[in-house]
Amino acid sequence: MNKRWEVRLIGTGGQGIVTVSIILANASVKEGNNVVQSQNYGPEVRGGYSTAYVIASNKSILYPKIDSPNVMMVMSDTSYKKYLPELAEDGMLIMNGHTEETLPDKVYFVPITDIAHDKVKRPITANIVSLGVIVGITGMVSEKTALEAMEAAVPSRALEINKKAFALGLEAGKAALENK
Amino acid sequence: MGEVKLLQGNEACVFGALAAGVRFFAGYPITPSTEIANIFARELPKIGGKFMQMEDEIASIGAVIGASCTGMKAITATSGPGFSLMQENIGFAAEAEIPCVIINVMRFGPSTGLPTHPSQADFMQSRWGTHGDHPVIVIAPYTAREAYRETGRAVNFSEKYRVPVIILMDEILGHLRERVEFKEEDIVKEVNRKGPEAGVPFFPYEHTDDWIPPFANFGSGYRCHITGLIHDRTGFPTNNPEIVDQVMRRMNGKIDKHIDEICRISTVDVEDAEIVIVAFGSVARSAAEVVRIMRSMGKKIGLIRPVTLWPFPDREIKKAAEGKKAIIVPEMNLGQMVREVIRTIEGETPVHPLNRIDGELITPRDIIDFIEEME
C-alpha cells in the first residue's frame, strides 16, 4: 500500500461503528501498515452521535486525528452534515440508504440497514454489512484479512450470521462501485 | 518481543502495570479511563490478583494504599473529578511513604467539564494537588507503546522510592488504538521495594544512606505505625522542630537525590534547531508532525518532549533550549507547563505559550500558523 487512508464512520451510539473501525484497524495492521483508530462520542450511553475513524499509512502516524478523510461512511444522518465539509476533494462518501440532499460526486448509496434487516434477517448485523460495503468499495484492505479480523472480533456463536452479513455487504459494495 | 498488535492507550497502561507486577486494582470507573478498570477486572483474576470496584474515588485510593501496605503492587485509574477526590489520600501516601500508582486520563475540566474531550489542565494539579510539601513523580507517555513502558516504570519508581507516582494520560491517548511493535527496550523489569535487613534493629522510617527507608509489609512480623502525622523514624508522631525539618528534607529530597534516573526527556532534531517546541502527551504528537512537515520545507524546527513531567527536567530542558531563537509551548490548557519552561530557561530565550481550550487537540496547522505569524 502506498497510500494514506483516512476513514471516518458516522452514526448513532449503539450501531456498532466503533467495532467496525477496530476490525478495519486490525485488518490493516495485519497487512503491515501503521494504524491509528479512535472514536468520538457524547456523554450519552446510546442514542447520541458516535463517530469513529481509522488512519492507515505505510509511514509512521504522529498526529493522531483526521482532517480530511478520503472515505466517509454515514450510517445515520444525525450529525453527518457537520463532518461533510471535511471530506477530501476526491473522497468517497458511502451513504446508508438514499437522500435527496446535494452530495459530492463520489457518493455510493447502499441500503445497509435494509440488507441487514431483509437479507441477513438480523438488524444487529448492519455494522458488519457496512464493513463488507467499505471493503467492497474502497479495497483498503483485502477481503481475506477483513474477514479474518471480523472473525476474531465477533463471538463464536454469532460467527455464521456475521459471515453472511459481511458477504452480502461485500457484494453490495462491489455492485455500488460497478454501477457508478 | 517483536510482537505487533493494535493496542489502546488505556489497555497499554494495564499490561505495562501487570508486567511490573501489579496485582491489585481498586477504582471507580470514569470516562475516559474506564477501559483501564474493565481490563484489570478481566485480567487480574486470571493471575491471582484482586480487582475491587469501590463506591467512589476516595475509597479507591484508600484501598490501594491498604493493599500496598500488605506488599501488593497496587494501582488505580481515574480522570479529573476522581483525581480531585483522591488528593487527600495521595498526600497521605506521600507522607506515609506508601508505594502506589495513580493513572489520571485527563479530560476537560473544571468539574465534570467535557467528559469525552481531552485536556492537559491537570499538569499543575498532578504535582501540587494535595496540600503540603510532598514528593511525587509524574510521567506523561505519548504513544500506546510508551504508555506500556512508562506505566511499568511508574510502578517500579513507586516501589523503589516509596512514593505515589502519577501517570498523566489524556483522552486522546487513552482512547486511541494504534499499531505497536514491542522492542527490546520495552521490556519491563520488575523492581521490588526494599525490605528490612535481618539482624539489624528495624525502624520503619530509618534515615538510610539512599534516603529511602526499608518497608516492612503488614503481616511480615514487624511492628509498624503508619500515620499522616509527621513522624520520626519509629513511625510515631513528633513535632520536634529538628526532627521535623530532617524528616521533611529527607522525604522530599529522596526524589532529587535520584533525579538522573527519574527524569527522562525525548528530543527530535533539537541540535541545529532555531525554534524549539516543548510539548508533552498527545500535543507532542502534533508537534512531532510539525517538525516533520517544517523540516521538509527546510525550516529548522526541533522538539523537546518531557516524558517525566515532575520533577520537571530543568537541567535537560535548559541545556536543549540553549542558544535557540524562540521556544514555543503548546498546551491544551491556559498555560501551565509554560511557567516551568520560563522558570527553567530564566530569560535566556523568548518563550511563547500556545493554548487551546475548546476541548480539541492542538493541530499541526495551529502550531505552523503560530510559527509563521511569529516570524
Coordinates of C-alpha atoms in Angstrom, one line a residue:
Chain A
M1 CA 0.0 0.0 0.0
N2 CA 1.4 3.4 -1.0
K3 CA -1.4 5.5 0.3
R4 CA -2.7 7.1 3.4
W5 CA -6.2 6.1 4.2
E6 CA -8.3 8.3 6.4
V7 CA -11.7 6.7 7.1
R8 CA -14.5 8.3 9.1
L9 CA -17.6 6.4 10.2
I10 CA -20.6 8.4 11.4
G11 CA -23.6 7.0 13.2
T12 CA -25.6 6.8 16.4
G13 CA -24.4 5.3 19.6
G14 CA -25.2 1.5 19.7
Q15 CA -24.9 1.0 15.9
G16 CA -21.6 -0.7 16.3
I17 CA -19.5 1.6 14.2
V18 CA -16.6 1.6 16.7
T19 CA -16.4 -2.2 16.3
V20 CA -16.2 -1.8 12.6
S21 CA -13.4 0.7 12.9
I22 CA -11.5 -1.6 15.2
I23 CA -11.9 -4.5 12.7
L24 CA -10.7 -2.3 9.9
A25 CA -7.7 -1.2 12.0
N26 CA -6.8 -4.8 12.9
A27 CA -7.0 -5.9 9.3
S28 CA -4.8 -3.1 8.2
V29 CA -2.2 -3.9 11.0
K30 CA -2.3 -7.5 9.7
E31 CA -1.3 -6.1 6.3
G32 CA 1.7 -4.4 7.7
N33 CA 0.5 -0.8 8.0
N34 CA 0.8 1.8 10.7
V35 CA -2.6 2.3 12.0
V36 CA -4.4 4.7 14.4
Q37 CA -8.0 4.2 15.3
S38 CA -10.2 6.2 17.7
Q39 CA -13.7 7.4 18.3
N40 CA -15.6 10.4 19.5
Y41 CA -18.9 10.3 21.2
G42 CA -21.0 12.5 23.5
P43 CA -21.7 11.8 27.2
E44 CA -24.8 9.7 26.4
V45 CA -24.7 5.9 26.7
R46 CA -26.7 5.4 23.5
G47 CA -28.7 7.4 21.0
G48 CA -26.2 10.2 20.9
Y49 CA -23.8 10.9 18.0
S50 CA -21.0 8.5 17.5
T51 CA -18.1 8.7 15.1
A52 CA -15.1 6.5 14.7
Y53 CA -12.1 6.8 12.5
V54 CA -9.1 4.8 11.1
I55 CA -5.9 6.2 9.7
A56 CA -3.7 3.6 7.9
S57 CA -0.4 4.5 6.3
N58 CA 2.9 3.0 5.4
K59 CA 4.6 5.9 7.1
S60 CA 4.6 6.5 10.9
I61 CA 1.5 8.3 12.2
L62 CA 2.3 11.1 14.6
Y63 CA -0.7 13.4 14.6
P64 CA -3.5 11.1 15.7
K65 CA -6.6 12.8 14.2
I66 CA -8.0 13.1 10.7
D67 CA -8.5 16.4 9.0
S68 CA -9.8 15.3 5.6
P69 CA -11.0 11.7 5.3
N70 CA -10.8 10.1 1.9
V71 CA -13.6 7.7 2.9
M72 CA -16.7 8.7 4.9
M73 CA -19.4 6.3 5.7
V74 CA -22.7 7.6 7.1
M75 CA -24.9 5.1 8.9
S76 CA -27.5 7.5 10.3
D77 CA -27.9 11.2 9.4
T78 CA -27.8 12.5 12.9
S79 CA -24.7 14.6 12.5
Y80 CA -23.0 13.8 9.2
K81 CA -23.6 17.3 7.8
K82 CA -21.2 18.6 10.4
Y83 CA -18.5 16.3 9.0
L84 CA -19.3 16.5 5.3
P85 CA -17.1 19.6 4.6
E86 CA -14.1 17.6 5.9
L87 CA -14.3 15.0 3.1
A88 CA -11.3 15.2 0.8
E89 CA -11.8 16.6 -2.7
D90 CA -11.9 13.2 -4.4
G91 CA -13.1 11.4 -1.3
M92 CA -15.7 8.6 -1.3
L93 CA -18.9 9.0 0.6
I94 CA -20.9 5.9 1.4
M95 CA -24.5 6.6 2.4
N96 CA -26.8 4.1 4.1
G97 CA -29.9 4.4 2.0
H98 CA -30.9 7.3 -0.1
T99 CA -31.2 11.0 0.4
E100 CA -32.2 13.9 -1.9
E101 CA -29.6 16.1 -0.4
T102 CA -26.8 17.5 -2.7
L103 CA -23.8 15.3 -2.1
P104 CA -20.3 15.0 -3.5
D105 CA -19.7 13.3 -6.9
K106 CA -18.3 10.1 -5.4
V107 CA -21.3 9.1 -3.4
Y108 CA -22.4 5.5 -3.1
F109 CA -25.8 4.7 -1.9
V110 CA -26.1 1.3 -0.3
P111 CA -29.2 0.2 1.7
I112 CA -27.0 -1.2 4.6
T113 CA -29.7 -1.5 7.3
D114 CA -32.2 -2.9 4.8
I115 CA -29.7 -5.6 3.8
A116 CA -29.2 -6.5 7.5
H117 CA -33.0 -6.5 8.0
D118 CA -34.3 -8.2 4.9
K119 CA -31.4 -10.4 3.7
V120 CA -29.4 -11.3 6.8
K121 CA -32.6 -11.1 8.8
R122 CA -30.7 -9.8 11.8
P123 CA -30.8 -6.0 12.0
I124 CA -28.0 -6.0 14.6
T125 CA -25.5 -7.1 11.9
A126 CA -25.8 -3.8 10.0
N127 CA -22.4 -2.8 11.1
I128 CA -20.8 -6.0 9.7
V129 CA -22.7 -5.4 6.5
S130 CA -21.2 -1.9 6.4
L131 CA -17.7 -3.4 6.9
G132 CA -18.3 -5.5 3.8
V133 CA -19.5 -2.5 1.9
I134 CA -16.4 -0.4 2.8
V135 CA -14.1 -3.2 1.8
G136 CA -16.0 -3.8 -1.4
I137 CA -15.9 -0.1 -2.4
T138 CA -12.5 1.0 -1.2
G139 CA -10.4 -2.1 -1.2
M140 CA -8.3 -0.5 1.6
V141 CA -7.7 -4.0 3.0
S142 CA -8.1 -7.3 1.3
E143 CA -11.4 -9.3 1.6
K144 CA -9.4 -12.1 3.3
T145 CA -7.8 -10.0 6.1
A146 CA -11.0 -8.1 6.7
L147 CA -12.8 -11.4 7.1
E148 CA -10.2 -12.8 9.4
A149 CA -10.2 -9.6 11.5
M150 CA -14.0 -9.8 11.7
E151 CA -14.0 -13.4 12.7
A152 CA -11.6 -12.6 15.6
A153 CA -13.9 -9.8 16.8
V154 CA -17.3 -11.4 16.9
P155 CA -18.5 -14.0 19.5
S156 CA -18.2 -17.5 18.1
R157 CA -22.0 -18.2 18.4
A158 CA -22.6 -15.3 16.0
L159 CA -19.9 -16.2 13.5
E160 CA -22.0 -17.7 10.8
I161 CA -24.6 -14.8 10.7
N162 CA -21.8 -12.2 10.6
K163 CA -20.0 -14.1 7.8
K164 CA -23.3 -13.9 5.9
A165 CA -23.6 -10.2 6.7
F166 CA -20.1 -9.5 5.6
A167 CA -20.5 -11.4 2.3
L168 CA -23.8 -9.5 1.5
G169 CA -22.1 -6.2 2.3
L170 CA -19.2 -7.0 0.1
E171 CA -21.5 -7.9 -2.7
A172 CA -23.5 -4.7 -2.3
G173 CA -20.3 -2.6 -2.1
K174 CA -18.9 -4.1 -5.3
A175 CA -22.2 -3.6 -7.1
A176 CA -22.3 0.0 -6.0
L177 CA -18.8 0.5 -7.3
E178 CA -19.7 -1.0 -10.7
N179 CA -22.9 0.9 -11.1
K180 CA -21.1 4.2 -10.5
Chain B
M1 CA 9.3 -9.1 21.7
G2 CA 8.9 -8.2 18.1
E3 CA 5.2 -8.7 18.7
V4 CA 2.9 -6.5 16.6
K5 CA -0.6 -5.6 17.7
L6 CA -3.3 -3.0 17.8
L7 CA -3.2 -1.6 21.3
Q8 CA -5.3 1.1 23.0
G9 CA -3.5 3.6 25.2
N10 CA -5.6 2.7 28.2
E11 CA -5.1 -1.0 27.5
A12 CA -1.3 -0.5 27.3
C13 CA -1.2 1.0 30.8
V14 CA -2.8 -2.1 32.2
F15 CA -0.4 -4.5 30.5
G16 CA 2.6 -2.4 31.5
A17 CA 1.4 -2.4 35.1
L18 CA 0.9 -6.2 35.1
A19 CA 4.4 -6.7 33.6
A20 CA 5.8 -4.7 36.5
G21 CA 4.0 -7.0 39.0
V22 CA 0.8 -5.1 39.8
R23 CA -1.7 -7.5 41.3
F24 CA -4.3 -5.1 42.9
F25 CA -6.6 -2.6 41.3
A26 CA -9.3 -0.6 43.2
G27 CA -11.2 2.1 41.3
Y28 CA -14.4 3.8 40.3
P29 CA -15.0 3.9 36.6
I30 CA -14.9 7.3 34.9
T31 CA -14.6 8.4 31.3
P32 CA -12.1 8.5 29.7
S33 CA -10.3 6.0 32.0
T34 CA -13.0 3.3 32.2
E35 CA -11.2 0.8 29.9
I36 CA -8.4 0.5 32.4
A37 CA -10.8 -0.7 35.1
N38 CA -12.6 -3.0 32.6
I39 CA -9.4 -4.7 31.5
F40 CA -8.0 -5.0 35.0
A41 CA -11.3 -6.7 36.1
R42 CA -10.8 -9.2 33.2
E43 CA -7.1 -9.8 33.7
L44 CA -6.3 -9.7 37.4
P45 CA -8.4 -12.7 38.5
K46 CA -6.7 -14.8 35.8
I47 CA -3.3 -14.4 37.6
G48 CA -4.3 -14.5 41.2
G49 CA -4.7 -10.7 41.5
K50 CA -7.6 -8.7 43.1
F51 CA -9.9 -6.2 41.4
M52 CA -12.2 -4.1 43.6
Q53 CA -14.8 -1.8 42.3
M54 CA -15.2 0.8 45.1
E55 CA -18.0 3.2 46.0
D56 CA -16.0 6.3 45.0
E57 CA -12.5 7.5 44.3
I58 CA -11.8 8.3 47.9
A59 CA -12.3 4.7 48.8
S60 CA -10.4 3.6 45.7
I61 CA -7.2 5.3 46.7
G62 CA -7.7 4.2 50.3
A63 CA -7.9 0.5 49.2
V64 CA -4.9 0.9 47.0
I65 CA -2.9 2.3 49.9
G66 CA -4.1 -0.5 52.2
A67 CA -3.2 -3.2 49.6
S68 CA 0.2 -1.7 49.1
C69 CA 0.9 -1.9 52.9
T70 CA 0.5 -5.6 52.7
G71 CA 3.1 -5.8 50.0
M72 CA 0.9 -5.9 46.9
K73 CA 1.8 -3.7 44.0
A74 CA -1.3 -1.6 43.7
I75 CA -2.8 0.9 41.2
T76 CA -5.9 2.9 40.4
A77 CA -7.1 4.9 37.4
T78 CA -9.4 7.9 37.2
S79 CA -9.9 11.2 35.5
G80 CA -10.2 14.8 36.6
P81 CA -13.2 14.7 39.0
G82 CA -11.9 11.5 40.6
F83 CA -8.4 12.7 40.7
S84 CA -9.6 15.7 42.7
L85 CA -11.3 13.4 45.2
M86 CA -8.1 11.3 45.6
Q87 CA -5.9 14.3 46.5
E88 CA -6.1 13.9 50.3
N89 CA -5.1 10.3 50.3
I90 CA -2.3 11.0 47.7
G91 CA -0.9 13.3 50.4
F92 CA -1.3 10.5 52.9
A93 CA 0.6 8.1 50.7
A94 CA 3.4 10.7 50.1
E95 CA 3.7 11.4 53.9
A96 CA 3.5 7.7 55.0
E97 CA 5.7 6.8 52.0
I98 CA 3.5 4.1 50.6
P99 CA 4.1 3.0 47.1
C100 CA 1.1 3.4 44.7
V101 CA 0.4 4.4 41.2
I102 CA -2.5 6.6 40.0
I103 CA -3.3 6.9 36.3
N104 CA -5.1 10.1 35.5
V105 CA -6.5 10.1 32.0
M106 CA -7.1 13.9 31.7
R107 CA -10.4 15.1 30.5
F108 CA -11.7 18.7 30.1
G109 CA -12.5 20.5 33.3
P110 CA -13.1 22.1 35.7
S111 CA -15.7 19.9 37.5
T112 CA -17.4 17.4 35.2
G113 CA -16.4 19.6 32.3
L114 CA -16.4 17.8 28.9
P115 CA -16.2 14.1 29.9
T116 CA -15.2 12.8 26.4
H117 CA -12.8 15.6 25.4
P118 CA -9.1 15.9 26.1
S119 CA -7.2 18.4 28.2
Q120 CA -3.8 18.9 29.8
A121 CA -5.1 21.2 32.6
D122 CA -4.1 18.8 35.4
F123 CA -0.4 19.4 34.8
M124 CA -0.1 21.5 38.0
Q125 CA -2.7 19.5 39.9
S126 CA -0.7 16.3 39.4
R127 CA 2.2 18.0 41.2
W128 CA 0.5 20.2 43.7
G129 CA -3.0 18.8 44.1
T130 CA -2.5 17.7 47.7
H131 CA -1.5 20.2 50.4
G132 CA 1.9 20.5 52.0
D133 CA 5.4 20.0 50.6
H134 CA 5.4 16.4 49.3
P135 CA 7.3 14.2 46.9
V136 CA 5.6 12.9 43.8
I137 CA 6.7 11.6 40.4
V138 CA 4.6 12.4 37.3
I139 CA 5.1 10.7 33.9
A140 CA 3.4 11.5 30.6
P141 CA 3.5 9.0 27.8
Y142 CA 2.6 10.0 24.2
T143 CA 2.0 6.7 22.4
A144 CA 0.4 3.4 23.3
R145 CA 3.8 1.8 23.2
E146 CA 5.2 4.3 25.6
A147 CA 2.1 4.0 27.9
Y148 CA 3.1 0.4 28.4
R149 CA 6.7 1.0 29.1
E150 CA 6.2 4.1 31.3
T151 CA 3.4 2.6 33.4
G152 CA 5.9 -0.2 34.1
R153 CA 8.5 2.4 35.0
A154 CA 6.0 4.2 37.2
V155 CA 5.2 1.0 39.2
N156 CA 9.0 0.4 39.7
F157 CA 9.6 4.0 40.8
S158 CA 6.8 3.8 43.3
E159 CA 8.3 0.6 44.8
K160 CA 11.9 1.8 44.7
Y161 CA 11.3 5.3 46.1
R162 CA 8.2 4.7 48.3
V163 CA 6.3 7.4 46.6
P164 CA 3.0 8.0 44.8
V165 CA 3.6 8.0 41.0
I166 CA 1.1 9.6 38.6
I167 CA 0.7 8.6 35.0
L168 CA -0.7 11.6 33.3
M169 CA -2.5 10.5 30.1
D170 CA -5.2 12.4 28.2
E171 CA -8.4 11.4 26.5
I172 CA -6.8 11.2 23.1
L173 CA -4.0 8.8 24.1
G174 CA -6.3 6.8 26.4
H175 CA -8.9 6.1 23.7
L176 CA -6.8 5.7 20.6
R177 CA -5.7 2.3 19.4
E178 CA -2.6 2.1 17.3
R179 CA -0.2 -0.4 15.9
V180 CA 2.5 -1.2 18.4
E181 CA 5.6 -3.2 17.8
F182 CA 7.4 -4.0 21.0
K183 CA 11.2 -4.0 21.0
E184 CA 13.9 -5.0 23.4
E185 CA 13.8 -1.6 25.3
D186 CA 10.1 -2.0 26.1
I187 CA 10.7 -5.0 28.4
V188 CA 9.5 -4.1 31.8
K189 CA 11.8 -5.5 34.5
E190 CA 10.2 -5.9 37.9
V191 CA 11.7 -3.8 40.8
N192 CA 10.7 -4.7 44.3
R193 CA 10.6 -2.5 47.4
K194 CA 13.5 -2.9 49.8
G195 CA 12.6 -4.8 53.0
P196 CA 14.1 -4.8 56.5
E197 CA 17.6 -6.2 56.9
A198 CA 17.9 -9.3 59.1
G199 CA 19.9 -8.8 62.3
V200 CA 19.6 -5.0 62.2
P201 CA 17.1 -3.2 64.5
F202 CA 14.2 -2.1 62.4
F203 CA 12.8 1.4 62.2
P204 CA 10.1 1.9 59.6
Y205 CA 11.2 5.4 58.7
E206 CA 15.0 5.0 59.1
H207 CA 17.2 7.7 57.5
T208 CA 19.2 5.4 55.4
D209 CA 22.1 6.3 53.0
D210 CA 19.8 6.3 50.0
W211 CA 17.1 8.2 51.9
I212 CA 14.6 5.5 51.3
P213 CA 13.6 3.6 54.4
P214 CA 13.0 -0.1 54.2
F215 CA 9.4 -1.2 54.0
A216 CA 8.1 -4.0 56.3
N217 CA 4.9 -5.3 54.7
F218 CA 2.0 -5.9 57.0
G219 CA 2.0 -9.4 58.4
S220 CA 5.7 -9.9 57.8
G221 CA 6.4 -9.8 61.6
Y222 CA 7.5 -6.2 62.1
R223 CA 5.8 -3.6 64.2
C224 CA 4.8 -0.6 62.0
H225 CA 2.9 2.5 62.8
I226 CA 1.6 4.3 59.8
T227 CA 0.2 7.9 60.0
G228 CA -0.3 11.0 58.1
L229 CA 1.1 13.0 61.1
I230 CA 4.8 14.0 60.7
H231 CA 6.6 11.1 62.4
D232 CA 10.2 10.2 63.4
R233 CA 12.0 7.1 62.4
T234 CA 9.8 4.9 64.7
G235 CA 6.7 6.0 62.7
F236 CA 5.1 7.7 65.7
P237 CA 4.2 11.4 65.6
T238 CA 6.6 14.1 66.6
N239 CA 6.7 17.9 66.5
N240 CA 10.3 18.3 67.5
P241 CA 11.4 21.0 65.0
E242 CA 14.8 19.5 64.4
I243 CA 13.4 16.1 63.6
V244 CA 10.5 17.6 61.5
D245 CA 13.0 19.5 59.4
Q246 CA 15.1 16.4 58.9
V247 CA 12.2 14.2 58.0
M248 CA 10.8 16.7 55.5
R249 CA 14.1 17.3 53.8
R250 CA 14.7 13.5 53.5
M251 CA 11.2 12.7 52.3
N252 CA 11.2 15.4 49.7
G253 CA 14.9 15.1 48.9
K254 CA 14.8 11.4 48.1
I255 CA 13.4 12.2 44.7
D256 CA 16.0 14.9 43.9
K257 CA 18.7 12.6 45.1
H258 CA 17.8 10.1 42.3
I259 CA 16.7 12.7 39.7
D260 CA 19.0 11.3 37.0
E261 CA 17.2 8.0 37.0
I262 CA 13.8 9.6 37.2
C263 CA 14.0 12.4 34.7
R264 CA 13.6 11.5 31.1
I265 CA 13.1 13.7 28.0
S266 CA 13.0 12.9 24.4
T267 CA 14.2 15.2 21.6
V268 CA 13.7 15.5 17.9
D269 CA 16.1 17.5 15.7
V270 CA 16.9 19.9 18.5
E271 CA 20.7 20.4 17.9
D272 CA 20.6 22.7 14.9
A273 CA 17.1 23.9 15.5
E274 CA 16.4 27.7 15.7
I275 CA 12.9 27.3 17.0
V276 CA 12.1 24.6 19.6
I277 CA 8.7 23.3 20.6
V278 CA 8.3 22.0 24.1
A279 CA 5.3 19.7 24.4
F280 CA 4.1 16.6 26.2
G281 CA 1.4 13.9 25.7
S282 CA -0.7 13.9 22.6
V283 CA 0.1 17.5 21.9
A284 CA 3.7 16.3 21.4
R285 CA 2.4 14.1 18.5
S286 CA 1.1 17.2 16.7
A287 CA 4.4 18.9 17.5
A288 CA 6.4 16.0 16.1
E289 CA 4.3 16.2 12.9
V290 CA 5.2 19.9 12.7
V291 CA 8.9 19.1 12.9
R292 CA 8.4 16.5 10.1
I293 CA 6.5 19.0 7.9
M294 CA 8.6 22.1 8.5
R295 CA 11.9 20.2 8.2
S296 CA 10.9 19.0 4.8
M297 CA 10.4 22.7 3.9
G298 CA 13.9 23.5 5.2
K299 CA 12.9 25.1 8.4
K300 CA 15.0 24.5 11.4
I301 CA 12.4 23.3 14.0
G302 CA 13.0 20.9 16.9
L303 CA 11.0 19.3 19.6
I304 CA 11.7 18.7 23.3
R305 CA 9.3 16.3 24.9
P306 CA 9.4 15.9 28.7
V307 CA 8.4 12.3 29.5
T308 CA 8.9 12.8 33.2
L309 CA 6.9 15.9 34.0
W310 CA 7.6 16.1 37.7
P311 CA 10.3 16.6 38.9
F312 CA 10.4 18.9 35.9
P313 CA 13.5 18.1 33.9
D314 CA 15.1 21.6 34.4
R315 CA 18.6 20.7 33.5
E316 CA 17.8 18.7 30.4
I317 CA 15.4 21.4 29.1
K318 CA 17.8 24.3 29.9
K319 CA 20.6 22.5 28.0
A320 CA 18.5 21.6 25.0
A321 CA 17.0 25.1 24.8
E322 CA 20.3 26.9 24.9
G323 CA 21.0 29.4 22.2
K324 CA 17.6 29.0 20.4
K325 CA 15.8 31.8 18.8
A326 CA 12.5 31.0 20.4
I327 CA 10.7 28.4 22.4
I328 CA 7.0 27.5 21.8
V329 CA 5.0 25.7 24.4
P330 CA 1.7 24.4 23.1
E331 CA -0.7 23.0 25.7
M332 CA -4.4 22.1 26.0
N333 CA -4.8 24.5 28.9
L334 CA -4.4 28.2 29.6
G335 CA -0.6 27.9 30.2
Q336 CA 0.7 25.6 32.9
M337 CA 3.9 23.9 31.7
V338 CA 5.0 27.1 30.1
R339 CA 5.6 28.5 33.6
E340 CA 8.0 25.8 34.3
V341 CA 9.8 26.3 31.0
I342 CA 10.1 30.0 31.6
R343 CA 11.4 29.3 35.1
T344 CA 13.9 26.8 33.8
I345 CA 15.2 28.9 30.9
E346 CA 15.5 32.0 33.2
G347 CA 15.0 34.7 30.5
E348 CA 17.7 33.4 28.1
T349 CA 15.3 32.7 25.2
P350 CA 11.9 34.1 24.5
V351 CA 9.2 31.6 25.5
H352 CA 5.8 31.7 23.7
P353 CA 2.7 29.9 25.0
L354 CA 0.2 28.5 22.5
N355 CA -3.1 27.5 24.2
R356 CA -6.2 25.8 23.1
I357 CA -9.2 25.3 25.5
D358 CA -12.0 24.3 23.2
G359 CA -11.8 20.5 24.0
E360 CA -10.0 19.8 20.8
L361 CA -6.4 18.7 20.2
I362 CA -3.9 21.4 19.1
T363 CA -3.3 20.6 15.5
P364 CA -0.1 20.7 13.5
R365 CA -1.7 23.5 11.5
D366 CA -2.3 25.5 14.7
I367 CA 1.4 25.3 15.5
I368 CA 2.6 26.0 12.0
D369 CA 0.4 29.1 11.7
F370 CA 1.7 30.3 15.1
I371 CA 5.3 29.9 14.0
E372 CA 4.7 31.6 10.7
E373 CA 2.9 34.5 12.4
M374 CA 5.7 34.8 14.9
E375 CA 8.3 35.1 12.1

